[in-house]
């Protein structure tokens, strides 16, 4: 009997223990004044995102915080991820492809490389001059946005990755990514009880540790708001709405953590960040994942009104 390794709609794989393992993004070019190909220019680059996806959400937040809306174009794909990847649509909050009239993101991958055989993921940072994908790794894109376009940015003084905090930012990112950012996926996509329980305990141990950390400092790296906070925020804001229910991350909701919930409220209540959050896309996207919710029913709850209660962080 031949066995195959099951795959999810986005191409990620499950190992023999039933554990979820995320594949790495493969386009890693940078944009810089000294780059021979990709130089910072006004209206040269276009960002494709999903408002469902926490990785893509990071890039949108940094783009907007830096004031790059007039520099980097934006297209939002449909909230539902299918077997062929992300599609363009005219549903509420989504947009059709403005550059080539493509049906979906995968066509941008094939335009870049006709032999491409990887995943069709977002975010995608596209270069309109060379007609190629510059980068599809969110952690790199946010650093490109943080520094490469300061000559055009409305908020060039904002530095989300200052040199004197870089080591500490990297350290906390390296902890939060496997334990929390990807931890919710390892929990939700586990296909055996053992893999689920292992991921579940790691996830909540991670949240407990960050809860304690935030009892001692306003942000993840002392009193300075950095990229680390944005990277955590995009997971936390989806937790009660999607991960707690659909991914069975249900020991606690974020609103039950005194420090995490207060911290989440502070970030959410920043107007520029709040404007990037779309719970219709978040819930519609996650609850359309057939491998974990085969009937596709989107719950009416939970009540997320606590997010608007004034925070007391200082």
Coordinates of C-alpha atoms in Angstrom, one line a residue:
X1 CA 0.0 0.0 0.0
X2 CA 1.4 3.4 -1.0
X3 CA 1.1 6.2 1.5
X4 CA 1.5 9.9 0.9
X5 CA 2.2 12.8 3.1
X6 CA -1.0 14.9 3.4
X7 CA -0.8 18.6 2.3
X8 CA -2.9 21.5 3.2
X9 CA -4.4 23.9 0.7
X10 CA -1.4 26.2 0.9
X11 CA 1.2 23.4 0.3
X12 CA 2.4 23.1 3.9
X13 CA 3.1 19.5 5.0
X14 CA 2.4 17.2 7.9
X15 CA 5.2 14.9 9.0
X16 CA 4.8 11.2 10.1
X17 CA 4.0 12.2 13.7
X18 CA 1.1 14.4 12.5
X19 CA 3.0 17.6 13.1
X20 CA 2.7 20.7 10.9
X21 CA 5.9 22.0 9.3
X22 CA 5.9 25.3 7.5
X23 CA 8.0 25.6 4.3
X24 CA 10.2 28.7 4.0
X25 CA 9.5 31.5 1.5
X26 CA 11.9 31.4 -1.5
X27 CA 12.1 35.0 -2.8
X28 CA 14.6 36.9 -0.6
X29 CA 15.9 39.9 -2.6
X30 CA 16.4 43.3 -0.8
X31 CA 15.7 46.9 -1.9
X32 CA 18.4 49.4 -1.3
X33 CA 20.2 52.3 -2.9
X34 CA 23.2 50.2 -3.5
X35 CA 21.3 47.2 -4.9
X36 CA 22.2 46.8 -8.6
X37 CA 18.6 45.8 -9.5
X38 CA 16.1 46.7 -6.8
X39 CA 16.4 50.4 -5.8
X40 CA 13.9 52.4 -3.7
X41 CA 11.8 54.4 -6.1
X42 CA 8.4 56.0 -5.9
X43 CA 5.5 53.9 -7.2
X44 CA 7.8 51.1 -8.5
X45 CA 6.7 48.3 -6.1
X46 CA 3.3 46.8 -5.4
X47 CA 2.3 44.8 -2.3
X48 CA -0.2 41.9 -2.5
X49 CA -1.7 40.7 0.8
X50 CA -4.5 38.8 2.4
X51 CA -6.2 40.4 5.4
X52 CA -6.7 36.9 6.7
X53 CA -3.0 36.1 6.9
X54 CA -1.0 37.3 9.9
X55 CA 2.3 37.3 8.0
X56 CA 0.9 39.5 5.3
X57 CA -0.8 41.7 7.9
X58 CA 2.6 42.6 9.3
X59 CA 3.7 44.1 6.1
X60 CA 0.5 46.2 5.8
X61 CA 1.0 47.6 9.3
X62 CA 4.6 48.6 8.7
X63 CA 3.8 50.1 5.3
X64 CA 1.1 52.3 6.8
X65 CA 3.0 53.2 10.0
X66 CA 5.9 54.4 7.9
X67 CA 3.5 56.4 5.7
X68 CA 4.3 54.5 2.5
X69 CA 0.8 54.3 1.1
X70 CA 1.7 56.7 -1.7
X71 CA 5.0 54.8 -2.4
X72 CA 3.9 51.1 -2.3
X73 CA 0.8 50.1 -4.1
X74 CA -1.6 47.6 -2.4
X75 CA -3.9 44.9 -3.5
X76 CA -6.0 42.7 -1.1
X77 CA -6.8 39.2 -2.3
X78 CA -10.0 37.3 -1.4
X79 CA -10.1 36.0 2.1
X80 CA -10.6 32.3 1.1
X81 CA -7.5 30.3 0.3
X82 CA -8.1 27.6 -2.3
X83 CA -6.1 24.8 -3.9
X84 CA -4.7 27.2 -6.4
X85 CA -3.7 29.7 -3.8
X86 CA -5.1 33.2 -3.2
X87 CA -7.5 34.6 -5.8
X88 CA -8.5 38.2 -6.6
X89 CA -12.1 39.1 -6.2
X90 CA -14.5 42.0 -5.8
X91 CA -15.9 40.8 -2.5
X92 CA -16.1 43.2 0.4
X93 CA -12.6 44.6 1.1
X94 CA -11.0 42.7 -1.7
X95 CA -9.7 44.0 -5.1
X96 CA -9.1 42.7 -8.6
X97 CA -5.6 42.5 -9.9
X98 CA -4.7 46.0 -11.1
X99 CA -1.6 45.2 -13.0
X100 CA -2.3 42.3 -15.4
X101 CA -5.8 41.2 -14.7
X102 CA -4.6 37.9 -13.3
X103 CA -7.1 35.6 -11.6
X104 CA -4.8 34.7 -8.7
X105 CA -1.4 35.2 -7.0
X106 CA 0.0 32.0 -8.5
X107 CA 0.2 33.8 -11.9
X108 CA 2.6 36.3 -10.4
X109 CA 4.8 33.4 -9.3
X110 CA 4.7 31.9 -12.8
X111 CA 5.4 35.2 -14.4
X112 CA 8.5 35.5 -12.3
X113 CA 9.5 31.9 -12.9
X114 CA 7.6 29.7 -15.4
X115 CA 9.2 26.6 -13.8
X116 CA 8.2 27.6 -10.3
X117 CA 7.0 24.6 -8.2
X118 CA 6.7 26.1 -4.7
X119 CA 3.9 27.6 -2.6
X120 CA 1.7 30.5 -3.8
X121 CA 1.8 32.6 -0.7
X122 CA 1.3 36.2 0.4
X123 CA 2.7 38.7 1.0
X124 CA 4.2 39.3 -2.4
X125 CA 6.3 42.4 -3.0
X126 CA 6.3 42.9 -6.8
X127 CA 8.6 45.1 -8.9
X128 CA 6.6 46.7 -11.7
X129 CA 9.8 47.7 -13.5
X130 CA 11.4 44.2 -13.9
X131 CA 8.1 42.3 -13.6
X132 CA 9.3 40.0 -10.9
X133 CA 8.7 39.1 -7.3
X134 CA 11.3 40.9 -5.1
X135 CA 10.4 39.2 -1.8
X136 CA 7.7 37.0 -0.3
X137 CA 9.1 36.7 3.2
X138 CA 7.2 39.0 5.6
X139 CA 10.0 39.3 8.2
X140 CA 12.3 40.7 5.5
X141 CA 9.6 42.9 3.8
X142 CA 8.9 44.7 7.1
X143 CA 12.6 45.6 7.4
X144 CA 12.7 46.8 3.8
X145 CA 9.7 49.0 4.5
X146 CA 11.3 50.2 7.8
X147 CA 14.4 51.6 6.2
X148 CA 14.6 51.4 2.4
X149 CA 12.1 54.1 1.5
X150 CA 12.8 56.7 4.1
X151 CA 13.5 59.3 1.4
X152 CA 9.8 59.0 0.4
X153 CA 8.1 58.0 3.8
X154 CA 5.8 60.4 5.6
X155 CA 7.2 59.0 8.9
X156 CA 10.9 58.4 8.2
X157 CA 11.8 59.0 11.8
X158 CA 10.0 55.9 13.0
X159 CA 12.5 53.1 13.4
X160 CA 11.0 49.7 14.3
X161 CA 14.4 48.0 14.3
X162 CA 16.9 50.4 15.9
X163 CA 20.5 49.2 16.0
X164 CA 20.9 49.4 19.8
X165 CA 17.9 47.0 20.2
X166 CA 18.5 44.7 17.3
X167 CA 19.9 41.9 19.3
X168 CA 17.1 41.9 21.8
X169 CA 14.5 42.2 19.0
X170 CA 16.0 39.2 17.2
X171 CA 16.0 37.1 20.4
X172 CA 12.4 37.7 21.2
X173 CA 11.4 37.2 17.6
X174 CA 13.2 33.9 17.6
X175 CA 11.2 32.8 20.7
X176 CA 7.8 34.1 19.6
X177 CA 7.9 32.7 16.0
X178 CA 8.1 29.0 16.8
X179 CA 6.2 29.0 20.0
X180 CA 3.4 31.4 19.3
X181 CA 3.2 32.8 15.7
X182 CA 3.7 29.3 14.2
X183 CA 2.5 27.6 17.4
X184 CA -1.1 28.3 16.6
X185 CA -0.7 26.6 13.2
X186 CA 1.1 23.6 14.7
X187 CA -1.8 23.2 17.1
X188 CA -4.6 23.7 14.6
X189 CA -3.1 21.6 11.8
X190 CA -1.9 18.7 13.9
X191 CA -3.4 15.4 12.7
X192 CA -2.7 13.2 15.7
X193 CA -3.6 13.7 19.3
X194 CA 0.1 13.5 20.3
X195 CA 1.1 16.2 17.9
X196 CA -1.8 18.4 18.9
X197 CA -1.1 18.1 22.6
X198 CA 2.6 18.8 22.2
X199 CA 1.9 21.9 20.1
X200 CA -0.9 23.0 22.5
X201 CA 1.3 22.9 25.5
X202 CA 4.2 24.7 23.8
X203 CA 1.9 27.4 22.6
X204 CA 0.4 28.2 26.0
X205 CA 3.8 28.0 27.7
X206 CA 4.9 30.6 25.3
X207 CA 1.9 32.8 26.0
X208 CA 2.4 32.4 29.7
X209 CA 6.0 33.5 29.3
X210 CA 5.1 36.6 27.3
X211 CA 2.3 37.4 29.8
X212 CA 5.0 37.5 32.5
X213 CA 7.3 39.5 30.4
X214 CA 4.6 42.1 29.7
X215 CA 4.1 42.5 33.5
X216 CA 7.5 44.1 33.6
X217 CA 7.6 46.2 30.5
X218 CA 5.2 48.1 28.3
X219 CA 6.4 46.5 25.1
X220 CA 8.3 43.3 24.2
X221 CA 11.6 45.2 24.2
X222 CA 11.3 47.5 27.2
X223 CA 9.5 50.8 26.6
X224 CA 10.2 51.0 22.8
X225 CA 7.5 49.9 20.3
X226 CA 9.3 47.8 17.7
X227 CA 8.8 45.3 14.9
X228 CA 8.6 42.5 17.6
X229 CA 5.3 44.0 18.8
X230 CA 3.9 44.0 15.3
X231 CA 4.9 40.4 14.7
X232 CA 3.2 39.3 17.9
X233 CA 0.1 41.6 17.4
X234 CA -0.9 39.9 14.2
X235 CA -1.2 36.6 16.0
X236 CA -2.8 37.9 19.1
X237 CA -5.5 39.8 17.2
X238 CA -6.6 36.6 15.5
X239 CA -6.4 34.4 18.5
X240 CA -9.9 34.8 20.1
X241 CA -11.6 35.3 16.7
X242 CA -10.1 32.2 15.0
X243 CA -7.4 30.2 16.7
X244 CA -9.2 29.6 20.0
X245 CA -12.1 28.0 18.2
X246 CA -11.1 26.7 14.8
X247 CA -7.6 25.7 15.8
X248 CA -8.5 24.3 19.2
X249 CA -6.1 26.7 21.0
X250 CA -8.7 26.7 23.8
X251 CA -7.0 26.7 27.2
X252 CA -7.6 30.4 27.4
X253 CA -8.6 33.3 25.2
X254 CA -6.3 36.3 25.0
X255 CA -8.8 38.4 26.9
X256 CA -8.3 36.2 29.9
X257 CA -4.6 37.2 30.2
X258 CA -4.4 40.5 32.1
X259 CA -1.2 41.7 30.6
X260 CA -1.5 40.3 27.1
X261 CA -5.1 41.6 26.7
X262 CA -4.2 45.1 28.0
X263 CA -1.1 45.1 25.6
X264 CA -3.3 43.9 22.7
X265 CA -5.8 46.6 23.4
X266 CA -3.1 49.3 23.3
X267 CA -1.8 48.2 19.9
X268 CA -5.3 47.7 18.5
X269 CA -6.3 51.1 19.6
X270 CA -3.6 52.8 17.6
X271 CA -5.7 54.2 14.8
X272 CA -3.3 53.2 12.0
X273 CA -3.1 49.6 13.2
X274 CA -6.9 49.3 13.9
X275 CA -7.6 50.3 10.3
X276 CA -5.7 47.3 9.1
X277 CA -7.8 44.7 11.0
X278 CA -10.7 43.1 9.2
X279 CA -12.4 40.4 11.3
X280 CA -14.7 39.5 8.5
X281 CA -11.7 38.5 6.4
X282 CA -10.0 36.8 9.4
X283 CA -13.0 34.7 10.4
X284 CA -14.1 34.0 6.8
X285 CA -10.6 32.9 5.9
X286 CA -9.7 30.7 8.8
X287 CA -13.1 29.0 9.0
X288 CA -13.0 28.2 5.2
X289 CA -10.0 25.9 5.8
X290 CA -11.7 22.6 4.9
X291 CA -9.1 20.4 6.6
X292 CA -10.1 21.8 10.0
X293 CA -13.7 23.0 9.3
X294 CA -15.1 20.8 6.5
X295 CA -18.6 22.4 6.6
X296 CA -17.2 25.9 6.3
X297 CA -19.6 27.4 8.9
X298 CA -18.4 30.7 10.2
X299 CA -19.4 31.3 13.9
X300 CA -21.2 34.5 14.8
X301 CA -19.1 35.0 17.9
X302 CA -17.0 35.6 19.9
X303 CA -17.7 39.0 21.4
X304 CA -14.6 41.1 20.8
X305 CA -15.9 44.3 22.3
X306 CA -13.2 44.1 25.0
X307 CA -10.7 45.3 22.4
X308 CA -12.2 48.8 22.6
X309 CA -12.0 49.0 26.4
X310 CA -9.3 51.7 27.1
X311 CA -6.0 50.2 27.9
X312 CA -3.9 51.1 31.0
X313 CA -0.4 50.4 29.7
X314 CA 2.3 53.0 30.5

